[in-house]
PDB file of C-alpha atoms in Angstrom:
ATOM      1  CA  MET J   1      21.265   6.301   2.042  1.00 43.00           C
ATOM      2  CA  GLY J   2      23.326   9.291   2.689  1.00 46.00           C
ATOM      3  CA  HIS J   3      22.792  12.681   1.165  1.00 48.00           C
ATOM      4  CA  CYS J   4      22.015  13.102  -2.550  1.00 49.00           C
ATOM      5  CA  ALA J   5      24.386  14.757  -5.390  1.00 51.00           C
ATOM      6  CA  ARG J   6      21.707  17.634  -6.765  1.00 51.00           C
ATOM      7  CA  VAL J   7      23.378  20.446  -6.101  1.00 46.00           C
ATOM      8  CA  ASP J   8      22.326  24.031  -7.490  1.00 50.00           C
ATOM      9  CA  GLY J   9      19.178  22.224  -9.321  1.00 47.00           C
ATOM     10  CA  SER J  10      21.636  19.751 -11.176  1.00 45.00           C
ATOM     11  CA  CYS J  11      22.810  15.778  -9.959  1.00 48.00           C
ATOM     12  CA  LYS J  12      25.583  13.878 -11.393  1.00 54.00           C
ATOM     13  CA  ARG J  13      24.515  10.527 -10.439  1.00 59.00           C
ATOM     14  CA  CYS J  14      20.789  11.810 -12.144  1.00 64.00           C
ATOM     15  CA  GLU J  15      21.365  13.474 -15.474  1.00 69.00           C
ATOM     16  CA  GLY J  16      23.839  12.890 -18.256  1.00 77.00           C
ATOM     17  CA  ASP J  17      24.057  11.120 -21.305  1.00 86.00           C
ATOM     18  CA  LEU J  18      23.462   7.289 -21.391  1.00 93.00           C
ATOM     19  CA  PRO J  19      26.331   5.117 -23.864  1.00 93.00           C
ATOM     20  CA  PHE J  20      23.559   3.945 -25.609  1.00 95.00           C
ATOM     21  CA  ASP J  21      20.095   4.220 -27.086  1.00 96.00           C
ATOM     22  CA  PHE J  22      16.947   2.804 -26.246  1.00 96.00           C
ATOM     23  CA  THR J  23      12.944   3.201 -26.873  1.00 97.00           C
ATOM     24  CA  MET J  24       9.633   1.944 -25.246  1.00 97.00           C
ATOM     25  CA  ALA J  25       7.424  -0.966 -25.537  1.00 97.00           C
ATOM     26  CA  PHE J  26       4.003  -0.463 -24.312  1.00 98.00           C
ATOM     27  CA  GLN J  27       1.391  -2.671 -23.475  1.00 98.00           C
ATOM     28  CA  PRO J  28      -1.799  -2.251 -22.048  1.00 98.00           C
ATOM     29  CA  ILE J  29      -3.428  -3.680 -19.011  1.00 98.00           C
ATOM     30  CA  VAL J  30      -7.058  -4.244 -19.216  1.00 98.00           C
ATOM     31  CA  ASP J  31     -10.656  -3.636 -16.663  1.00 98.00           C
ATOM     32  CA  VAL J  32     -12.412  -6.217 -17.995  1.00 98.00           C
ATOM     33  CA  SER J  33     -15.529  -5.142 -15.729  1.00 97.00           C
ATOM     34  CA  LEU J  34     -14.845  -1.948 -17.891  1.00 97.00           C
ATOM     35  CA  ALA J  35     -13.978  -3.401 -20.586  1.00 98.00           C
ATOM     36  CA  ARG J  36     -11.231  -1.194 -21.387  1.00 97.00           C
ATOM     37  CA  VAL J  37      -8.153  -0.011 -21.207  1.00 98.00           C
ATOM     38  CA  VAL J  38      -7.334   1.282 -17.619  1.00 98.00           C
ATOM     39  CA  THR J  39      -3.003   1.598 -17.637  1.00 98.00           C
ATOM     40  CA  HIS J  40      -0.074   1.243 -19.677  1.00 98.00           C
ATOM     41  CA  GLU J  41       3.509  -0.746 -19.030  1.00 98.00           C
ATOM     42  CA  ALA J  42       6.448   1.057 -20.494  1.00 98.00           C
ATOM     43  CA  LEU J  43       9.256  -1.591 -21.103  1.00 97.00           C
ATOM     44  CA  ALA J  44      12.010  -0.251 -22.317  1.00 96.00           C
ATOM     45  CA  ARG J  45      13.486  -2.412 -25.710  1.00 97.00           C
ATOM     46  CA  GLY J  46      15.982  -1.743 -28.255  1.00 96.00           C
ATOM     47  CA  ILE J  47      16.155   0.982 -30.890  1.00 95.00           C
ATOM     48  CA  ASN J  48      15.392  -2.350 -33.365  1.00 93.00           C
ATOM     49  CA  GLY J  49      12.888  -3.552 -30.801  1.00 92.00           C
ATOM     50  CA  GLU J  50      15.910  -5.690 -28.875  1.00 95.00           C
ATOM     51  CA  SER J  51      14.815  -7.205 -25.807  1.00 94.00           C
ATOM     52  CA  ALA J  52      14.222  -5.725 -22.328  1.00 93.00           C
ATOM     53  CA  TRP J  53      17.903  -8.096 -21.386  1.00 94.00           C
ATOM     54  CA  SER J  54      19.615  -6.407 -24.398  1.00 95.00           C
ATOM     55  CA  VAL J  55      19.288  -2.553 -22.695  1.00 95.00           C
ATOM     56  CA  ILE J  56      19.159  -3.543 -19.072  1.00 91.00           C
ATOM     57  CA  SER J  57      22.212  -5.805 -19.452  1.00 93.00           C
ATOM     58  CA  GLN J  58      24.340  -2.639 -20.113  1.00 95.00           C
ATOM     59  CA  VAL J  59      23.127  -0.880 -17.015  1.00 91.00           C
ATOM     60  CA  THR J  60      26.227  -0.634 -15.416  1.00 91.00           C
ATOM     61  CA  ASP J  61      26.110   0.221 -11.425  1.00 86.00           C
ATOM     62  CA  GLY J  62      27.464   3.192 -12.500  1.00 88.00           C
ATOM     63  CA  LEU J  63      24.693   4.034 -14.620  1.00 90.00           C
ATOM     64  CA  LEU J  64      21.829   3.110 -12.838  1.00 88.00           C
ATOM     65  CA  TYR J  65      20.582   6.647 -11.816  1.00 87.00           C
ATOM     66  CA  ARG J  66      21.186   7.953 -15.441  1.00 90.00           C
ATOM     67  CA  PHE J  67      19.283   4.782 -16.408  1.00 91.00           C
ATOM     68  CA  ASP J  68      16.418   4.890 -14.124  1.00 90.00           C
ATOM     69  CA  GLN J  69      15.830   8.831 -14.543  1.00 91.00           C
ATOM     70  CA  ALA J  70      16.233   8.633 -18.449  1.00 93.00           C
ATOM     71  CA  CYS J  71      13.281   5.604 -18.781  1.00 94.00           C
ATOM     72  CA  ARG J  72      10.378   8.033 -16.678  1.00 93.00           C
ATOM     73  CA  VAL J  73      12.302  10.658 -19.272  1.00 94.00           C
ATOM     74  CA  LYS J  74      11.244   9.021 -21.657  1.00 96.00           C
ATOM     75  CA  ALA J  75       8.214   7.087 -20.935  1.00 97.00           C
ATOM     76  CA  ILE J  76       6.811   9.936 -19.976  1.00 97.00           C
ATOM     77  CA  GLU J  77       7.701  11.916 -23.632  1.00 97.00           C
ATOM     78  CA  MET J  78       6.697   9.499 -25.509  1.00 97.00           C
ATOM     79  CA  ALA J  79       2.844   8.735 -23.580  1.00 98.00           C
ATOM     80  CA  SER J  80       1.930  11.772 -24.363  1.00 97.00           C
ATOM     81  CA  ALA J  81       3.309  12.378 -28.161  1.00 97.00           C
ATOM     82  CA  LEU J  82       0.819   9.043 -28.723  1.00 97.00           C
ATOM     83  CA  ASN J  83      -2.101  10.808 -27.064  1.00 97.00           C
ATOM     84  CA  MET J  84      -2.432   8.275 -24.085  1.00 98.00           C
ATOM     85  CA  PRO J  85      -5.609   8.499 -22.210  1.00 97.00           C
ATOM     86  CA  THR J  86      -5.099   5.789 -19.902  1.00 98.00           C
ATOM     87  CA  ALA J  87      -2.597   5.840 -16.616  1.00 98.00           C
ATOM     88  CA  LEU J  88       1.199   5.844 -17.334  1.00 98.00           C
ATOM     89  CA  SER J  89       2.878   2.772 -15.279  1.00 98.00           C
ATOM     90  CA  ILE J  90       6.610   2.978 -15.255  1.00 96.00           C
ATOM     91  CA  ASN J  91       8.985   0.382 -13.799  1.00 92.00           C
ATOM     92  CA  PHE J  92      12.053   1.916 -11.015  1.00 85.00           C
ATOM     93  CA  LEU J  93      14.523   0.141  -9.732  1.00 79.00           C
ATOM     94  CA  PRO J  94      14.268   0.798  -5.763  1.00 78.00           C
ATOM     95  CA  ASN J  95      17.961   0.784  -5.804  1.00 76.00           C
ATOM     96  CA  ALA J  96      17.981   3.759  -8.201  1.00 76.00           C
ATOM     97  CA  VAL J  97      16.005   5.896  -5.740  1.00 79.00           C
ATOM     98  CA  TYR J  98      18.788   7.888  -3.381  1.00 69.00           C
ATOM     99  CA  GLU J  99      16.368  10.444  -1.946  1.00 79.00           C
ATOM    100  CA  PRO J 100      12.732  10.245  -3.033  1.00 79.00           C
ATOM    101  CA  GLU J 101      11.978  13.999  -3.079  1.00 82.00           C
ATOM    102  CA  ALA J 102      15.188  14.831  -5.313  1.00 77.00           C
ATOM    103  CA  CYS J 103      15.469  11.828  -7.181  1.00 77.00           C
ATOM    104  CA  ILE J 104      11.834  12.461  -8.551  1.00 85.00           C
ATOM    105  CA  GLN J 105      12.170  16.056  -9.760  1.00 87.00           C
ATOM    106  CA  ALA J 106      13.187  15.037 -13.293  1.00 86.00           C
ATOM    107  CA  THR J 107       9.923  13.057 -13.346  1.00 90.00           C
ATOM    108  CA  LEU J 108       7.550  16.343 -12.319  1.00 91.00           C
ATOM    109  CA  ASP J 109      10.038  18.528 -14.441  1.00 93.00           C
ATOM    110  CA  ILE J 110       9.251  16.347 -17.996  1.00 94.00           C
ATOM    111  CA  SER J 111       5.508  16.130 -17.017  1.00 95.00           C
ATOM    112  CA  ARG J 112       5.439  20.301 -16.716  1.00 95.00           C
ATOM    113  CA  ARG J 113       6.789  20.656 -20.025  1.00 96.00           C
ATOM    114  CA  VAL J 114       4.336  18.105 -21.271  1.00 97.00           C
ATOM    115  CA  GLY J 115       1.175  18.566 -19.746  1.00 96.00           C
ATOM    116  CA  TRP J 116       1.412  15.054 -18.184  1.00 96.00           C
ATOM    117  CA  PRO J 117      -0.997  14.603 -14.960  1.00 94.00           C
ATOM    118  CA  MET J 118       0.880  13.399 -12.135  1.00 90.00           C
ATOM    119  CA  GLU J 119      -1.800  11.567 -10.550  1.00 92.00           C
ATOM    120  CA  ARG J 120      -1.926   9.776 -14.016  1.00 96.00           C
ATOM    121  CA  LEU J 121       1.879   7.732 -12.491  1.00 96.00           C
ATOM    122  CA  ILE J 122       1.780   4.764 -10.676  1.00 97.00           C
ATOM    123  CA  PHE J 123       5.707   3.353 -10.293  1.00 95.00           C
ATOM    124  CA  GLU J 124       6.634  -0.850  -9.859  1.00 94.00           C
ATOM    125  CA  ILE J 125       8.343  -1.673  -8.336  1.00 88.00           C
ATOM    126  CA  THR J 126      11.485  -4.236  -9.281  1.00 82.00           C
ATOM    127  CA  GLU J 127      13.816  -6.007  -8.845  1.00 67.00           C
ATOM    128  CA  THR J 128      13.460  -6.041  -4.831  1.00 58.00           C
ATOM    129  CA  GLU J 129      15.406  -8.915  -4.428  1.00 56.00           C
ATOM    130  CA  ARG J 130      18.692  -6.283  -4.655  1.00 63.00           C
ATOM    131  CA  VAL J 131      17.100  -4.052  -1.910  1.00 65.00           C
ATOM    132  CA  ARG J 132      19.159  -4.474   1.645  1.00 69.00           C
ATOM    133  CA  ASP J 133      17.269  -1.777   3.151  1.00 76.00           C
ATOM    134  CA  ARG J 134      13.692  -2.473   3.442  1.00 81.00           C
ATOM    135  CA  GLN J 135      12.716   1.330   5.373  1.00 87.00           C
ATOM    136  CA  HIS J 136      14.331   2.238   1.835  1.00 85.00           C
ATOM    137  CA  LEU J 137      11.454   1.215  -0.004  1.00 86.00           C
ATOM    138  CA  ARG J 138       9.165   2.061   2.410  1.00 89.00           C
ATOM    139  CA  ASN J 139       9.903   5.857   2.523  1.00 90.00           C
ATOM    140  CA  ILE J 140       9.248   6.067  -1.019  1.00 90.00           C
ATOM    141  CA  ILE J 141       6.222   4.369  -1.070  1.00 91.00           C
ATOM    142  CA  GLU J 142       4.964   6.546   1.091  1.00 92.00           C
ATOM    143  CA  ALA J 143       6.884  10.006  -0.364  1.00 91.00           C
ATOM    144  CA  TYR J 144       5.742   9.172  -4.210  1.00 91.00           C
ATOM    145  CA  ARG J 145       1.664   8.952  -2.458  1.00 91.00           C
ATOM    146  CA  GLU J 146       2.001  12.034  -1.098  1.00 91.00           C
ATOM    147  CA  MET J 147       2.688  13.243  -3.935  1.00 90.00           C
ATOM    148  CA  GLY J 148      -0.490  11.743  -5.814  1.00 89.00           C
ATOM    149  CA  PHE J 149       0.938   8.450  -7.422  1.00 93.00           C
ATOM    150  CA  LYS J 150       0.352   5.010  -7.097  1.00 95.00           C
ATOM    151  CA  THR J 151       2.403   2.709  -6.838  1.00 95.00           C
ATOM    152  CA  ALA J 152       2.543  -1.531  -7.494  1.00 95.00           C
ATOM    153  CA  LEU J 153       4.358  -3.875  -6.190  1.00 92.00           C
ATOM    154  CA  ASP J 154       6.179  -6.497  -9.391  1.00 91.00           C
ATOM    155  CA  ASP J 155       6.036  -9.990 -10.104  1.00 88.00           C
ATOM    156  CA  PHE J 156       4.741 -10.891  -6.258  1.00 90.00           C
ATOM    157  CA  GLY J 157       4.138 -14.775  -5.581  1.00 83.00           C
ATOM    158  CA  ASN J 158       7.979 -15.461  -7.492  1.00 76.00           C
ATOM    159  CA  GLY J 159      11.328 -15.192  -5.540  1.00 64.00           C
ATOM    160  CA  TYR J 160      11.925 -11.987  -3.544  1.00 55.00           C
ATOM    161  CA  ALA J 161       8.552 -10.737  -4.353  1.00 53.00           C
ATOM    162  CA  ASN J 162       6.632 -12.378  -1.510  1.00 69.00           C
ATOM    163  CA  LEU J 163       4.678 -12.414   1.325  1.00 79.00           C
ATOM    164  CA  ASP J 164       7.236 -11.189   3.943  1.00 80.00           C
ATOM    165  CA  LEU J 165       7.491  -7.953   1.652  1.00 82.00           C
ATOM    166  CA  LEU J 166       3.592  -6.921   3.473  1.00 88.00           C
ATOM    167  CA  THR J 167       4.600  -6.577   6.365  1.00 86.00           C
ATOM    168  CA  ASP J 168       6.552  -3.474   5.754  1.00 85.00           C
ATOM    169  CA  LEU J 169       5.429  -1.832   2.303  1.00 87.00           C
ATOM    170  CA  THR J 170       1.940  -1.106   1.631  1.00 91.00           C
ATOM    171  CA  PRO J 171       1.613  -1.034  -2.643  1.00 94.00           C
ATOM    172  CA  ASP J 172      -1.415   0.435  -4.165  1.00 96.00           C
ATOM    173  CA  LYS J 173      -1.605  -2.135  -6.450  1.00 96.00           C
ATOM    174  CA  LEU J 174       0.035  -6.062  -6.838  1.00 95.00           C
ATOM    175  CA  LYS J 175       0.958  -7.445  -9.955  1.00 96.00           C
ATOM    176  CA  ILE J 176       0.582 -11.402  -9.882  1.00 95.00           C
ATOM    177  CA  ASP J 177       3.326 -12.952 -11.573  1.00 93.00           C
ATOM    178  CA  ARG J 178       2.516 -15.656 -14.221  1.00 94.00           C
ATOM    179  CA  GLU J 179       3.584 -18.323 -11.933  1.00 93.00           C
ATOM    180  CA  LEU J 180       0.824 -18.177 -10.540  1.00 94.00           C
ATOM    181  CA  VAL J 181      -1.067 -17.196 -13.286  1.00 97.00           C
ATOM    182  CA  MET J 182      -0.762 -20.074 -15.605  1.00 96.00           C
ATOM    183  CA  ASN J 183      -3.245 -22.897 -15.408  1.00 97.00           C
ATOM    184  CA  CYS J 184      -5.268 -21.396 -13.346  1.00 97.00           C
ATOM    185  CA  ASP J 185      -8.399 -22.050 -15.199  1.00 97.00           C
ATOM    186  CA  HIS J 186      -7.907 -25.786 -14.073  1.00 96.00           C
ATOM    187  CA  ASP J 187      -4.913 -26.015 -11.526  1.00 97.00           C
ATOM    188  CA  THR J 188      -7.224 -25.936  -8.065  1.00 97.00           C
ATOM    189  CA  ARG J 189      -4.337 -25.354  -6.522  1.00 96.00           C
ATOM    190  CA  ARG J 190      -3.521 -22.402  -7.918  1.00 95.00           C
ATOM    191  CA  GLN J 191      -7.188 -21.400  -7.044  1.00 97.00           C
ATOM    192  CA  ALA J 192      -6.719 -21.915  -3.337  1.00 96.00           C
ATOM    193  CA  LEU J 193      -3.076 -19.771  -3.771  1.00 94.00           C
ATOM    194  CA  PHE J 194      -5.686 -16.915  -5.558  1.00 95.00           C
ATOM    195  CA  ASN J 195      -8.424 -17.308  -3.213  1.00 95.00           C
ATOM    196  CA  SER J 196      -6.000 -16.553  -0.323  1.00 94.00           C
ATOM    197  CA  ILE J 197      -4.413 -13.351  -2.353  1.00 94.00           C
ATOM    198  CA  ILE J 198      -7.888 -11.813  -3.423  1.00 96.00           C
ATOM    199  CA  LEU J 199      -9.103 -12.035   0.351  1.00 96.00           C
ATOM    200  CA  LEU J 200      -5.602 -10.563   1.805  1.00 94.00           C
ATOM    201  CA  ALA J 201      -6.158  -7.830  -1.484  1.00 95.00           C
ATOM    202  CA  LYS J 202      -9.226  -6.886   0.431  1.00 96.00           C
ATOM    203  CA  GLU J 203      -7.883  -6.634   3.820  1.00 95.00           C
ATOM    204  CA  LEU J 204      -4.984  -4.681   2.354  1.00 95.00           C
ATOM    205  CA  ASN J 205      -6.687  -2.281   0.475  1.00 96.00           C
ATOM    206  CA  MET J 206      -5.061  -3.078  -2.638  1.00 96.00           C
ATOM    207  CA  THR J 207      -5.763  -3.465  -6.160  1.00 98.00           C
ATOM    208  CA  LEU J 208      -5.331  -6.987  -7.343  1.00 98.00           C
ATOM    209  CA  ILE J 209      -3.302  -7.385 -11.556  1.00 98.00           C
ATOM    210  CA  ALA J 210      -2.899 -10.417 -13.156  1.00 98.00           C
ATOM    211  CA  GLU J 211      -0.136 -10.487 -15.101  1.00 97.00           C
ATOM    212  CA  GLY J 212       1.069 -13.236 -17.927  1.00 97.00           C
ATOM    213  CA  VAL J 213      -2.615 -13.664 -19.198  1.00 98.00           C
ATOM    214  CA  GLU J 214      -1.992 -15.965 -22.057  1.00 98.00           C
ATOM    215  CA  THR J 215      -5.037 -17.525 -22.764  1.00 98.00           C
ATOM    216  CA  ARG J 216      -8.999 -16.385 -23.197  1.00 97.00           C
ATOM    217  CA  GLU J 217      -9.987 -19.577 -19.924  1.00 97.00           C
ATOM    218  CA  GLU J 218      -7.308 -17.639 -17.520  1.00 98.00           C
ATOM    219  CA  ALA J 219      -8.963 -14.398 -18.349  1.00 98.00           C
ATOM    220  CA  LEU J 220     -12.235 -15.603 -17.634  1.00 97.00           C
ATOM    221  CA  TRP J 221     -11.578 -17.287 -14.778  1.00 97.00           C
ATOM    222  CA  LEU J 222      -9.620 -15.007 -13.445  1.00 98.00           C
ATOM    223  CA  ALA J 223     -12.799 -12.635 -14.036  1.00 97.00           C
ATOM    224  CA  ARG J 224     -15.181 -14.384 -12.480  1.00 96.00           C
ATOM    225  CA  ALA J 225     -12.576 -15.596  -9.349  1.00 96.00           C
ATOM    226  CA  GLY J 226     -12.362 -11.056  -8.599  1.00 96.00           C
ATOM    227  CA  ILE J 227      -9.802 -10.394 -10.549  1.00 98.00           C
ATOM    228  CA  VAL J 228     -10.930  -8.453 -13.430  1.00 98.00           C
ATOM    229  CA  ARG J 229      -7.061  -6.257 -14.418  1.00 98.00           C
ATOM    230  CA  GLN J 230      -5.363  -7.929 -16.407  1.00 98.00           C
ATOM    231  CA  GLN J 231      -2.035  -8.199 -18.690  1.00 98.00           C
ATOM    232  CA  GLY J 232      -0.643 -10.496 -20.676  1.00 98.00           C
ATOM    233  CA  PHE J 233      -0.247 -11.493 -24.372  1.00 98.00           C
ATOM    234  CA  PHE J 234      -4.151 -12.069 -24.850  1.00 98.00           C
ATOM    235  CA  TYR J 235      -4.891  -8.884 -25.497  1.00 98.00           C
ATOM    236  CA  ALA J 236      -1.785  -7.544 -26.685  1.00 98.00           C
ATOM    237  CA  LYS J 237       1.861  -7.989 -26.625  1.00 97.00           C
ATOM    238  CA  PRO J 238       4.559  -4.670 -25.971  1.00 97.00           C
ATOM    239  CA  ALA J 239       4.247  -1.959 -28.881  1.00 97.00           C
ATOM    240  CA  ILE J 240       6.444  -0.106 -29.307  1.00 95.00           C
ATOM    241  CA  ASN J 241       5.939   3.567 -29.872  1.00 92.00           C
ATOM    242  CA  SER J 242       2.303   2.410 -29.809  1.00 96.00           C
ATOM    243  CA  LEU J 243      -0.826   1.754 -27.534  1.00 97.00           C
ATOM    244  CA  GLY J 244      -1.420  -1.493 -29.467  1.00 95.00           C
ATOM    245  CA  PRO J 245      -4.506  -2.149 -30.937  1.00 96.00           C
ATOM    246  CA  ASP J 246      -8.002  -1.240 -30.058  1.00 97.00           C
ATOM    247  CA  LEU J 247      -9.790  -3.480 -27.034  1.00 98.00           C
ATOM    248  CA  THR J 248     -13.232  -2.690 -26.864  1.00 97.00           C
ATOM    249  CA  SER J 249     -14.710  -5.671 -29.392  1.00 97.00           C
ATOM    250  CA  GLN J 250     -12.646  -8.077 -27.591  1.00 97.00           C
ATOM    251  CA  LEU J 251     -12.973  -6.785 -24.394  1.00 98.00           C
ATOM    252  CA  LEU J 252     -16.418  -6.397 -24.357  1.00 97.00           C
ATOM    253  CA  ASP J 253     -17.640  -9.610 -25.946  1.00 97.00           C
ATOM    254  CA  LEU J 254     -14.719 -11.022 -22.626  1.00 97.00           C
ATOM    255  CA  ARG J 255     -17.073  -9.222 -20.028  1.00 97.00           C
ATOM    256  CA  GLU J 256     -20.503 -10.998 -21.638  1.00 96.00           C
ATOM    257  CA  GLU J 257     -19.006 -14.180 -21.327  1.00 96.00           C
ATOM    258  CA  VAL J 258     -18.024 -13.456 -17.659  1.00 95.00           C
ATOM    259  CA  TYR J 259     -21.273 -12.594 -16.571  1.00 89.00           C
ATOM    260  CA  ALA J 260     -22.672 -15.104 -18.475  1.00 88.00           C
ATOM    261  CA  GLY J 261     -20.691 -18.009 -16.755  1.00 69.00           C
ATOM    262  CA  LEU J 262     -21.662 -16.035 -12.835  1.00 75.00           C
ATOM    263  CA  GLU J 263     -25.278 -15.899 -13.835  1.00 66.00           C
ATOM    264  CA  ALA J 264     -24.997 -19.826 -14.903  1.00 64.00           C
ATOM    265  CA  SER J 265     -22.974 -20.616 -11.606  1.00 68.00           C
ATOM    266  CA  SER J 266     -25.532 -18.930  -9.067  1.00 61.00           C
ATOM    267  CA  TYR J 267     -28.288 -21.146 -10.327  1.00 54.00           C
TER     268      TYR J 267
END
């Protein structure tokens, strides 16, 4: 990957102002078995609530490193200001990390400044189709693990985030794409795929998270199958500069229904 551009504590690739402004929305990731929110994912948005694409479409190749660093800093600053009690999950583009140990410095600096615990940071790997050097991605994951961070592979089961990546990569978490989650409560083919993914994750010691959960039926089937970490509009939409609604009552009711269904099926 060449050499890092950091000289005397500064980096021309990573530092400097962006020609546009943006903010962060936070979407909860729940654990049904615990009946509580365990993580919030930070998602880039326009300052007036515009879509992620409206922001990302302005990121040229020359701004890639700078944008990645700005997202990390803004997410941690906002999470701290909101007194977020959970882990914080931040998306990153693998091609925006030149050398893991050098490119993490801004993240470490802002975490120390606001008092954000390092062990409560998770980095989600996105847009894996743009990674030409898979060894580079493996090095990032291993370097982050040594620093105490967790990593997650986003959109697993869709496009380029597929099974062959796991021959080289060892993320802590797999986030299962909405394409597989959709209609899983009554689609037997999807259920067969989920059963295989559950066994795979157990063998590889990875935590599964179902993305894009939109109905109670999907949430119940997934939880009864063993995928208790879930995210989606059924729980909450991303909320700008907010942690979203209190989900305690909803999660307690859901957990009770999950266990009732499991007990009924055991007879």
